[in-house]
Amino acid sequence: MSFGRVVILLGAPGAGKGTQAKLLAESSGYLHVSTGDLLREAVRQGSELGKRCKAIMEAGELVPDELVSQLVEEKNSSGRADSGMILDGYPRNLAQAEFLSRVLNGVRPKTIRIRVDEDQVVKRLSGRRTCSGCGRIYNVFFSPSAKGEAECEACGGKLLQRKDDREEVIRERMHVYRQQTAPMIGYYSSRGDFFEVDGNRSVSEVAAEIDRLAA
Ligand code: AP5
């Protein structure tokens, strides 16, 4: 498996990783790999993996590393990461970061941390709606669909609220982030090619900066 540019988007729940990863994938042609999306798809399909992950995800905990590693390897073996790959929500702890470094086999990723104030997070997550058809992400407060709260303006698909976007689960996800994912900031910043962007600005301002950094 060969890799072009590898970009890791790192940030707390609701920082805008998914939103920005989709935009960067469109502008760059890089493969977007979201472990959250892959796991939610497995849950929707009712696969063995999905059955093992459903309750863990709904509680806001991390899925076991070996299951996530298996997913990432399967995605990589599709061979579409030649020009580049954007990792969104992965790696999530130091064990996953070490695994990734073995998979990348000498390719050094660019890591972009999206920083966002905690008071923004609850509003962003509680207002998030995702299209069940095309995956487009909306927000009832900041970026609603022109077709109302229930319908995607792009494809007409139904807009859904994630089960882990309830307030008590959001709190647990933030706790897990602080304990397990935030240490990756030190891990990657000490390795170079590490950048931070202010994610409190508009989607387009953040996207412009990420485009420039990822180039
Ligand atoms: P995952 O899907 O990765 O969730 P997350 O990391 O908690 O991140 P989110 O998807 O909630 O937020 P985001 O940063 O992508 O924000 P978004 O762009 O959507 O993981 C879910 C679960 O799966 C985990 O809890 C775990 O159980 C499991 N899992 C996944 N990966 C795993 C792994 N590697 N290991 C183990 N378990 C794993 O934006 C949020 C909202 O804000 C949207 O409504 C958007 O429209 C809005 N918004 C975005 N940017 C802006 C802006 N600049 N201004 C205003 N609104 C904005």
mmCIF file with all atom_site columns, N, CA and C in Angstrom, residues 81-139:
data_model
loop_
_atom_site.group_PDB
_atom_site.id
_atom_site.type_symbol
_atom_site.label_atom_id
_atom_site.label_alt_id
_atom_site.label_comp_id
_atom_site.label_asym_id
_atom_site.label_entity_id
_atom_site.label_seq_id
_atom_site.pdbx_PDB_ins_code
_atom_site.Cartn_x
_atom_site.Cartn_y
_atom_site.Cartn_z
_atom_site.occupancy
_atom_site.B_iso_or_equiv
_atom_site.pdbx_formal_charge
_atom_site.auth_seq_id
_atom_site.auth_comp_id
_atom_site.auth_asym_id
_atom_site.auth_atom_id
_atom_site.pdbx_PDB_model_num
ATOM 1   N N  . ALA A 1 81  ? -5.780  5.570  -1.483 1.00 0.00 ? 81  ALA A N  1
ATOM 2   C CA . ALA A 1 81  ? -5.120  6.642  -0.740 1.00 0.00 ? 81  ALA A CA 1
ATOM 3   C C  . ALA A 1 81  ? -3.840  7.113  -1.432 1.00 0.00 ? 81  ALA A C  1
ATOM 4   N N  . ASP A 1 82  ? -3.643  6.711  -2.712 1.00 0.00 ? 82  ASP A N  1
ATOM 5   C CA . ASP A 1 82  ? -2.399  7.040  -3.410 1.00 0.00 ? 82  ASP A CA 1
ATOM 6   C C  . ASP A 1 82  ? -2.114  8.530  -3.430 1.00 0.00 ? 82  ASP A C  1
ATOM 7   N N  . SER A 1 83  ? -3.161  9.351  -3.730 1.00 0.00 ? 83  SER A N  1
ATOM 8   C CA . SER A 1 83  ? -2.893  10.789 -3.819 1.00 0.00 ? 83  SER A CA 1
ATOM 9   C C  . SER A 1 83  ? -2.833  11.402 -2.426 1.00 0.00 ? 83  SER A C  1
ATOM 10  N N  . GLY A 1 84  ? -3.619  10.884 -1.510 1.00 0.00 ? 84  GLY A N  1
ATOM 11  C CA . GLY A 1 84  ? -3.597  11.420 -0.150 1.00 0.00 ? 84  GLY A CA 1
ATOM 12  C C  . GLY A 1 84  ? -4.760  10.897 0.659  1.00 0.00 ? 84  GLY A C  1
ATOM 13  N N  . MET A 1 85  ? -4.678  11.079 1.967  1.00 0.00 ? 85  MET A N  1
ATOM 14  C CA . MET A 1 85  ? -5.701  10.530 2.846  1.00 0.00 ? 85  MET A CA 1
ATOM 15  C C  . MET A 1 85  ? -5.895  11.489 4.019  1.00 0.00 ? 85  MET A C  1
ATOM 16  N N  . ILE A 1 86  ? -7.165  11.697 4.376  1.00 0.00 ? 86  ILE A N  1
ATOM 17  C CA . ILE A 1 86  ? -7.489  12.548 5.530  1.00 0.00 ? 86  ILE A CA 1
ATOM 18  C C  . ILE A 1 86  ? -8.052  11.641 6.614  1.00 0.00 ? 86  ILE A C  1
ATOM 19  N N  . LEU A 1 87  ? -7.433  11.649 7.774  1.00 0.00 ? 87  LEU A N  1
ATOM 20  C CA . LEU A 1 87  ? -7.910  10.823 8.886  1.00 0.00 ? 87  LEU A CA 1
ATOM 21  C C  . LEU A 1 87  ? -8.700  11.703 9.841  1.00 0.00 ? 87  LEU A C  1
ATOM 22  N N  . ASP A 1 88  ? -9.960  11.328 10.046 1.00 0.00 ? 88  ASP A N  1
ATOM 23  C CA . ASP A 1 88  ? -10.896 12.131 10.846 1.00 0.00 ? 88  ASP A CA 1
ATOM 24  C C  . ASP A 1 88  ? -11.389 11.241 11.995 1.00 0.00 ? 88  ASP A C  1
ATOM 25  N N  . GLY A 1 89  ? -10.972 11.583 13.228 1.00 0.00 ? 89  GLY A N  1
ATOM 26  C CA . GLY A 1 89  ? -11.384 10.766 14.382 1.00 0.00 ? 89  GLY A CA 1
ATOM 27  C C  . GLY A 1 89  ? -10.456 9.591  14.630 1.00 0.00 ? 89  GLY A C  1
ATOM 28  N N  . TYR A 1 90  ? -9.345  9.553  13.944 1.00 0.00 ? 90  TYR A N  1
ATOM 29  C CA . TYR A 1 90  ? -8.359  8.479  14.094 1.00 0.00 ? 90  TYR A CA 1
ATOM 30  C C  . TYR A 1 90  ? -6.983  9.065  13.841 1.00 0.00 ? 90  TYR A C  1
ATOM 31  N N  . PRO A 1 91  ? -5.962  8.729  14.613 1.00 0.00 ? 91  PRO A N  1
ATOM 32  C CA . PRO A 1 91  ? -5.998  7.918  15.815 1.00 0.00 ? 91  PRO A CA 1
ATOM 33  C C  . PRO A 1 91  ? -6.578  8.672  17.009 1.00 0.00 ? 91  PRO A C  1
ATOM 34  N N  . ARG A 1 92  ? -7.006  7.910  17.997 1.00 0.00 ? 92  ARG A N  1
ATOM 35  C CA . ARG A 1 92  ? -7.768  8.450  19.111 1.00 0.00 ? 92  ARG A CA 1
ATOM 36  C C  . ARG A 1 92  ? -7.055  8.276  20.445 1.00 0.00 ? 92  ARG A C  1
ATOM 37  N N  . ASN A 1 93  ? -5.989  7.491  20.443 1.00 0.00 ? 93  ASN A N  1
ATOM 38  C CA . ASN A 1 93  ? -5.188  7.314  21.667 1.00 0.00 ? 93  ASN A CA 1
ATOM 39  C C  . ASN A 1 93  ? -3.786  6.926  21.217 1.00 0.00 ? 93  ASN A C  1
ATOM 40  N N  . LEU A 1 94  ? -2.879  6.804  22.196 1.00 0.00 ? 94  LEU A N  1
ATOM 41  C CA . LEU A 1 94  ? -1.481  6.583  21.821 1.00 0.00 ? 94  LEU A CA 1
ATOM 42  C C  . LEU A 1 94  ? -1.273  5.220  21.165 1.00 0.00 ? 94  LEU A C  1
ATOM 43  N N  . ALA A 1 95  ? -2.022  4.193  21.603 1.00 0.00 ? 95  ALA A N  1
ATOM 44  C CA . ALA A 1 95  ? -1.869  2.863  20.992 1.00 0.00 ? 95  ALA A CA 1
ATOM 45  C C  . ALA A 1 95  ? -2.254  2.922  19.513 1.00 0.00 ? 95  ALA A C  1
ATOM 46  N N  . GLN A 1 96  ? -3.317  3.645  19.187 1.00 0.00 ? 96  GLN A N  1
ATOM 47  C CA . GLN A 1 96  ? -3.727  3.779  17.776 1.00 0.00 ? 96  GLN A CA 1
ATOM 48  C C  . GLN A 1 96  ? -2.688  4.579  16.989 1.00 0.00 ? 96  GLN A C  1
ATOM 49  N N  . ALA A 1 97  ? -2.100  5.579  17.624 1.00 0.00 ? 97  ALA A N  1
ATOM 50  C CA . ALA A 1 97  ? -1.078  6.388  16.941 1.00 0.00 ? 97  ALA A CA 1
ATOM 51  C C  . ALA A 1 97  ? 0.138   5.533  16.594 1.00 0.00 ? 97  ALA A C  1
ATOM 52  N N  . GLU A 1 98  ? 0.514   4.644  17.511 1.00 0.00 ? 98  GLU A N  1
ATOM 53  C CA . GLU A 1 98  ? 1.659   3.754  17.258 1.00 0.00 ? 98  GLU A CA 1
ATOM 54  C C  . GLU A 1 98  ? 1.321   2.772  16.130 1.00 0.00 ? 98  GLU A C  1
ATOM 55  N N  . PHE A 1 99  ? 0.092   2.255  16.149 1.00 0.00 ? 99  PHE A N  1
ATOM 56  C CA . PHE A 1 99  ? -0.339  1.334  15.093 1.00 0.00 ? 99  PHE A CA 1
ATOM 57  C C  . PHE A 1 99  ? -0.286  2.051  13.732 1.00 0.00 ? 99  PHE A C  1
ATOM 58  N N  . LEU A 1 100 ? -0.807  3.276  13.706 1.00 0.00 ? 100 LEU A N  1
ATOM 59  C CA . LEU A 1 100 ? -0.822  4.040  12.444 1.00 0.00 ? 100 LEU A CA 1
ATOM 60  C C  . LEU A 1 100 ? 0.600   4.253  11.933 1.00 0.00 ? 100 LEU A C  1
ATOM 61  N N  . SER A 1 101 ? 1.488   4.557  12.836 1.00 0.00 ? 101 SER A N  1
ATOM 62  C CA . SER A 1 101 ? 2.848   4.829  12.390 1.00 0.00 ? 101 SER A CA 1
ATOM 63  C C  . SER A 1 101 ? 3.462   3.582  11.734 1.00 0.00 ? 101 SER A C  1
ATOM 64  N N  . ARG A 1 102 ? 3.091   2.389  12.218 1.00 0.00 ? 102 ARG A N  1
ATOM 65  C CA . ARG A 1 102 ? 3.584   1.157  11.568 1.00 0.00 ? 102 ARG A CA 1
ATOM 66  C C  . ARG A 1 102 ? 2.941   0.984  10.182 1.00 0.00 ? 102 ARG A C  1
ATOM 67  N N  . VAL A 1 103 ? 1.634   1.302  10.088 1.00 0.00 ? 103 VAL A N  1
ATOM 68  C CA . VAL A 1 103 ? 0.940   1.157  8.796  1.00 0.00 ? 103 VAL A CA 1
ATOM 69  C C  . VAL A 1 103 ? 1.545   2.132  7.770  1.00 0.00 ? 103 VAL A C  1
ATOM 70  N N  . LEU A 1 104 ? 1.861   3.344  8.216  1.00 0.00 ? 104 LEU A N  1
ATOM 71  C CA . LEU A 1 104 ? 2.366   4.361  7.284  1.00 0.00 ? 104 LEU A CA 1
ATOM 72  C C  . LEU A 1 104 ? 3.811   4.090  6.866  1.00 0.00 ? 104 LEU A C  1
ATOM 73  N N  . ASN A 1 105 ? 4.489   3.266  7.648  1.00 0.00 ? 105 ASN A N  1
ATOM 74  C CA . ASN A 1 105 ? 5.804   2.770  7.248  1.00 0.00 ? 105 ASN A CA 1
ATOM 75  C C  . ASN A 1 105 ? 6.754   3.871  6.757  1.00 0.00 ? 105 ASN A C  1
ATOM 76  N N  . GLY A 1 106 ? 6.969   4.871  7.591  1.00 0.00 ? 106 GLY A N  1
ATOM 77  C CA . GLY A 1 106 ? 7.940   5.924  7.250  1.00 0.00 ? 106 GLY A CA 1
ATOM 78  C C  . GLY A 1 106 ? 7.322   7.194  6.697  1.00 0.00 ? 106 GLY A C  1
ATOM 79  N N  . VAL A 1 107 ? 6.071   7.149  6.217  1.00 0.00 ? 107 VAL A N  1
ATOM 80  C CA . VAL A 1 107 ? 5.419   8.372  5.734  1.00 0.00 ? 107 VAL A CA 1
ATOM 81  C C  . VAL A 1 107 ? 5.026   9.203  6.956  1.00 0.00 ? 107 VAL A C  1
ATOM 82  N N  . ARG A 1 108 ? 5.470   10.485 6.975  1.00 0.00 ? 108 ARG A N  1
ATOM 83  C CA . ARG A 1 108 ? 5.165   11.301 8.153  1.00 0.00 ? 108 ARG A CA 1
ATOM 84  C C  . ARG A 1 108 ? 3.877   12.101 7.922  1.00 0.00 ? 108 ARG A C  1
ATOM 85  N N  . PRO A 1 109 ? 2.871   11.933 8.776  1.00 0.00 ? 109 PRO A N  1
ATOM 86  C CA . PRO A 1 109 ? 1.623   12.668 8.550  1.00 0.00 ? 109 PRO A CA 1
ATOM 87  C C  . PRO A 1 109 ? 1.742   14.129 8.924  1.00 0.00 ? 109 PRO A C  1
ATOM 88  N N  . LYS A 1 110 ? 0.862   14.951 8.327  1.00 0.00 ? 110 LYS A N  1
ATOM 89  C CA . LYS A 1 110 ? 0.686   16.323 8.797  1.00 0.00 ? 110 LYS A CA 1
ATOM 90  C C  . LYS A 1 110 ? -0.467  16.295 9.771  1.00 0.00 ? 110 LYS A C  1
ATOM 91  N N  . THR A 1 111 ? -0.300  16.841 10.960 1.00 0.00 ? 111 THR A N  1
ATOM 92  C CA . THR A 1 111 ? -1.391  16.825 11.932 1.00 0.00 ? 111 THR A CA 1
ATOM 93  C C  . THR A 1 111 ? -1.915  18.238 12.115 1.00 0.00 ? 111 THR A C  1
ATOM 94  N N  . ILE A 1 112 ? -3.230  18.398 11.950 1.00 0.00 ? 112 ILE A N  1
ATOM 95  C CA . ILE A 1 112 ? -3.853  19.713 12.134 1.00 0.00 ? 112 ILE A CA 1
ATOM 96  C C  . ILE A 1 112 ? -4.858  19.601 13.271 1.00 0.00 ? 112 ILE A C  1
ATOM 97  N N  . ARG A 1 113 ? -4.561  20.316 14.343 1.00 0.00 ? 113 ARG A N  1
ATOM 98  C CA . ARG A 1 113 ? -5.480  20.310 15.484 1.00 0.00 ? 113 ARG A CA 1
ATOM 99  C C  . ARG A 1 113 ? -6.482  21.458 15.320 1.00 0.00 ? 113 ARG A C  1
ATOM 100 N N  . ILE A 1 114 ? -7.774  21.135 15.407 1.00 0.00 ? 114 ILE A N  1
ATOM 101 C CA . ILE A 1 114 ? -8.810  22.169 15.363 1.00 0.00 ? 114 ILE A CA 1
ATOM 102 C C  . ILE A 1 114 ? -9.199  22.458 16.806 1.00 0.00 ? 114 ILE A C  1
ATOM 103 N N  . ARG A 1 115 ? -8.872  23.675 17.243 1.00 0.00 ? 115 ARG A N  1
ATOM 104 C CA . ARG A 1 115 ? -9.137  24.063 18.633 1.00 0.00 ? 115 ARG A CA 1
ATOM 105 C C  . ARG A 1 115 ? -10.484 24.760 18.718 1.00 0.00 ? 115 ARG A C  1
ATOM 106 N N  . VAL A 1 116 ? -11.312 24.384 19.692 1.00 0.00 ? 116 VAL A N  1
ATOM 107 C CA . VAL A 1 116 ? -12.612 25.039 19.806 1.00 0.00 ? 116 VAL A CA 1
ATOM 108 C C  . VAL A 1 116 ? -12.979 25.191 21.283 1.00 0.00 ? 116 VAL A C  1
ATOM 109 N N  . ASP A 1 117 ? -13.641 26.294 21.647 1.00 0.00 ? 117 ASP A N  1
ATOM 110 C CA . ASP A 1 117 ? -14.009 26.525 23.049 1.00 0.00 ? 117 ASP A CA 1
ATOM 111 C C  . ASP A 1 117 ? -15.073 25.518 23.475 1.00 0.00 ? 117 ASP A C  1
ATOM 112 N N  . GLU A 1 118 ? -14.975 25.056 24.743 1.00 0.00 ? 118 GLU A N  1
ATOM 113 C CA . GLU A 1 118 ? -15.893 24.012 25.217 1.00 0.00 ? 118 GLU A CA 1
ATOM 114 C C  . GLU A 1 118 ? -17.360 24.439 25.192 1.00 0.00 ? 118 GLU A C  1
ATOM 115 N N  . ASP A 1 119 ? -17.627 25.727 25.437 1.00 0.00 ? 119 ASP A N  1
ATOM 116 C CA . ASP A 1 119 ? -19.037 26.133 25.457 1.00 0.00 ? 119 ASP A CA 1
ATOM 117 C C  . ASP A 1 119 ? -19.668 26.052 24.061 1.00 0.00 ? 119 ASP A C  1
ATOM 118 N N  . GLN A 1 120 ? -18.833 26.084 23.025 1.00 0.00 ? 120 GLN A N  1
ATOM 119 C CA . GLN A 1 120 ? -19.331 25.927 21.653 1.00 0.00 ? 120 GLN A CA 1
ATOM 120 C C  . GLN A 1 120 ? -19.759 24.481 21.365 1.00 0.00 ? 120 GLN A C  1
ATOM 121 N N  . VAL A 1 121 ? -19.043 23.546 22.048 1.00 0.00 ? 121 VAL A N  1
ATOM 122 C CA . VAL A 1 121 ? -19.190 22.137 21.696 1.00 0.00 ? 121 VAL A CA 1
ATOM 123 C C  . VAL A 1 121 ? -20.613 21.628 21.906 1.00 0.00 ? 121 VAL A C  1
ATOM 124 N N  . VAL A 1 122 ? -21.200 21.938 23.072 1.00 0.00 ? 122 VAL A N  1
ATOM 125 C CA . VAL A 1 122 ? -22.538 21.398 23.368 1.00 0.00 ? 122 VAL A CA 1
ATOM 126 C C  . VAL A 1 122 ? -23.549 21.937 22.360 1.00 0.00 ? 122 VAL A C  1
ATOM 127 N N  . LYS A 1 123 ? -23.453 23.232 22.055 1.00 0.00 ? 123 LYS A N  1
ATOM 128 C CA . LYS A 1 123 ? -24.399 23.817 21.100 1.00 0.00 ? 123 LYS A CA 1
ATOM 129 C C  . LYS A 1 123 ? -24.224 23.194 19.709 1.00 0.00 ? 123 LYS A C  1
ATOM 130 N N  . ARG A 1 124 ? -22.968 23.043 19.312 1.00 0.00 ? 124 ARG A N  1
ATOM 131 C CA . ARG A 1 124 ? -22.718 22.446 17.995 1.00 0.00 ? 124 ARG A CA 1
ATOM 132 C C  . ARG A 1 124 ? -23.239 21.016 17.915 1.00 0.00 ? 124 ARG A C  1
ATOM 133 N N  . LEU A 1 125 ? -22.971 20.229 18.972 1.00 0.00 ? 125 LEU A N  1
ATOM 134 C CA . LEU A 1 125 ? -23.358 18.811 18.900 1.00 0.00 ? 125 LEU A CA 1
ATOM 135 C C  . LEU A 1 125 ? -24.858 18.626 19.066 1.00 0.00 ? 125 LEU A C  1
ATOM 136 N N  . SER A 1 126 ? -25.473 19.419 19.978 1.00 0.00 ? 126 SER A N  1
ATOM 137 C CA . SER A 1 126 ? -26.912 19.229 20.164 1.00 0.00 ? 126 SER A CA 1
ATOM 138 C C  . SER A 1 126 ? -27.673 19.730 18.933 1.00 0.00 ? 126 SER A C  1
ATOM 139 N N  . GLY A 1 127 ? -27.079 20.641 18.171 1.00 0.00 ? 127 GLY A N  1
ATOM 140 C CA . GLY A 1 127 ? -27.762 21.151 16.971 1.00 0.00 ? 127 GLY A CA 1
ATOM 141 C C  . GLY A 1 127 ? -27.421 20.391 15.699 1.00 0.00 ? 127 GLY A C  1
ATOM 142 N N  . ARG A 1 128 ? -26.532 19.411 15.799 1.00 0.00 ? 128 ARG A N  1
ATOM 143 C CA . ARG A 1 128 ? -26.090 18.722 14.577 1.00 0.00 ? 128 ARG A CA 1
ATOM 144 C C  . ARG A 1 128 ? -27.171 17.818 14.005 1.00 0.00 ? 128 ARG A C  1
ATOM 145 N N  . ARG A 1 129 ? -27.345 17.835 12.713 1.00 0.00 ? 129 ARG A N  1
ATOM 146 C CA . ARG A 1 129 ? -28.201 16.887 12.003 1.00 0.00 ? 129 ARG A CA 1
ATOM 147 C C  . ARG A 1 129 ? -27.389 16.387 10.809 1.00 0.00 ? 129 ARG A C  1
ATOM 148 N N  . THR A 1 130 ? -27.485 15.079 10.540 1.00 0.00 ? 130 THR A N  1
ATOM 149 C CA . THR A 1 130 ? -26.699 14.504 9.451  1.00 0.00 ? 130 THR A CA 1
ATOM 150 C C  . THR A 1 130 ? -27.632 13.838 8.456  1.00 0.00 ? 130 THR A C  1
ATOM 151 N N  . CYS A 1 131 ? -27.360 14.034 7.167  1.00 0.00 ? 131 CYS A N  1
ATOM 152 C CA . CYS A 1 131 ? -28.236 13.449 6.144  1.00 0.00 ? 131 CYS A CA 1
ATOM 153 C C  . CYS A 1 131 ? -28.005 11.944 6.046  1.00 0.00 ? 131 CYS A C  1
ATOM 154 N N  . SER A 1 132 ? -29.098 11.187 6.115  1.00 0.00 ? 132 SER A N  1
ATOM 155 C CA . SER A 1 132 ? -28.991 9.725  6.035  1.00 0.00 ? 132 SER A CA 1
ATOM 156 C C  . SER A 1 132 ? -28.710 9.286  4.592  1.00 0.00 ? 132 SER A C  1
ATOM 157 N N  . GLY A 1 133 ? -28.892 10.201 3.630  1.00 0.00 ? 133 GLY A N  1
ATOM 158 C CA . GLY A 1 133 ? -28.632 9.852  2.234  1.00 0.00 ? 133 GLY A CA 1
ATOM 159 C C  . GLY A 1 133 ? -27.197 10.142 1.828  1.00 0.00 ? 133 GLY A C  1
ATOM 160 N N  . CYS A 1 134 ? -26.790 11.427 1.877  1.00 0.00 ? 134 CYS A N  1
ATOM 161 C CA . CYS A 1 134 ? -25.467 11.796 1.340  1.00 0.00 ? 134 CYS A CA 1
ATOM 162 C C  . CYS A 1 134 ? -24.443 12.100 2.430  1.00 0.00 ? 134 CYS A C  1
ATOM 163 N N  . GLY A 1 135 ? -24.856 12.089 3.701  1.00 0.00 ? 135 GLY A N  1
ATOM 164 C CA . GLY A 1 135 ? -23.890 12.307 4.784  1.00 0.00 ? 135 GLY A CA 1
ATOM 165 C C  . GLY A 1 135 ? -23.585 13.764 5.077  1.00 0.00 ? 135 GLY A C  1
ATOM 166 N N  . ARG A 1 136 ? -24.245 14.675 4.354  1.00 0.00 ? 136 ARG A N  1
ATOM 167 C CA . ARG A 1 136 ? -23.968 16.100 4.584  1.00 0.00 ? 136 ARG A CA 1
ATOM 168 C C  . ARG A 1 136 ? -24.311 16.484 6.032  1.00 0.00 ? 136 ARG A C  1
ATOM 169 N N  . ILE A 1 137 ? -23.463 17.332 6.628  1.00 0.00 ? 137 ILE A N  1
ATOM 170 C CA . ILE A 1 137 ? -23.648 17.711 8.033  1.00 0.00 ? 137 ILE A CA 1
ATOM 171 C C  . ILE A 1 137 ? -24.268 19.106 8.108  1.00 0.00 ? 137 ILE A C  1
ATOM 172 N N  . TYR A 1 138 ? -25.344 19.234 8.883  1.00 0.00 ? 138 TYR A N  1
ATOM 173 C CA . TYR A 1 138 ? -26.007 20.525 9.094  1.00 0.00 ? 138 TYR A CA 1
ATOM 174 C C  . TYR A 1 138 ? -25.957 20.883 10.565 1.00 0.00 ? 138 TYR A C  1
ATOM 175 N N  . ASN A 1 139 ? -26.404 22.105 10.877 1.00 0.00 ? 139 ASN A N  1
ATOM 176 C CA . ASN A 1 139 ? -26.591 22.484 12.274 1.00 0.00 ? 139 ASN A CA 1
ATOM 177 C C  . ASN A 1 139 ? -27.807 23.389 12.366 1.00 0.00 ? 139 ASN A C  1
#
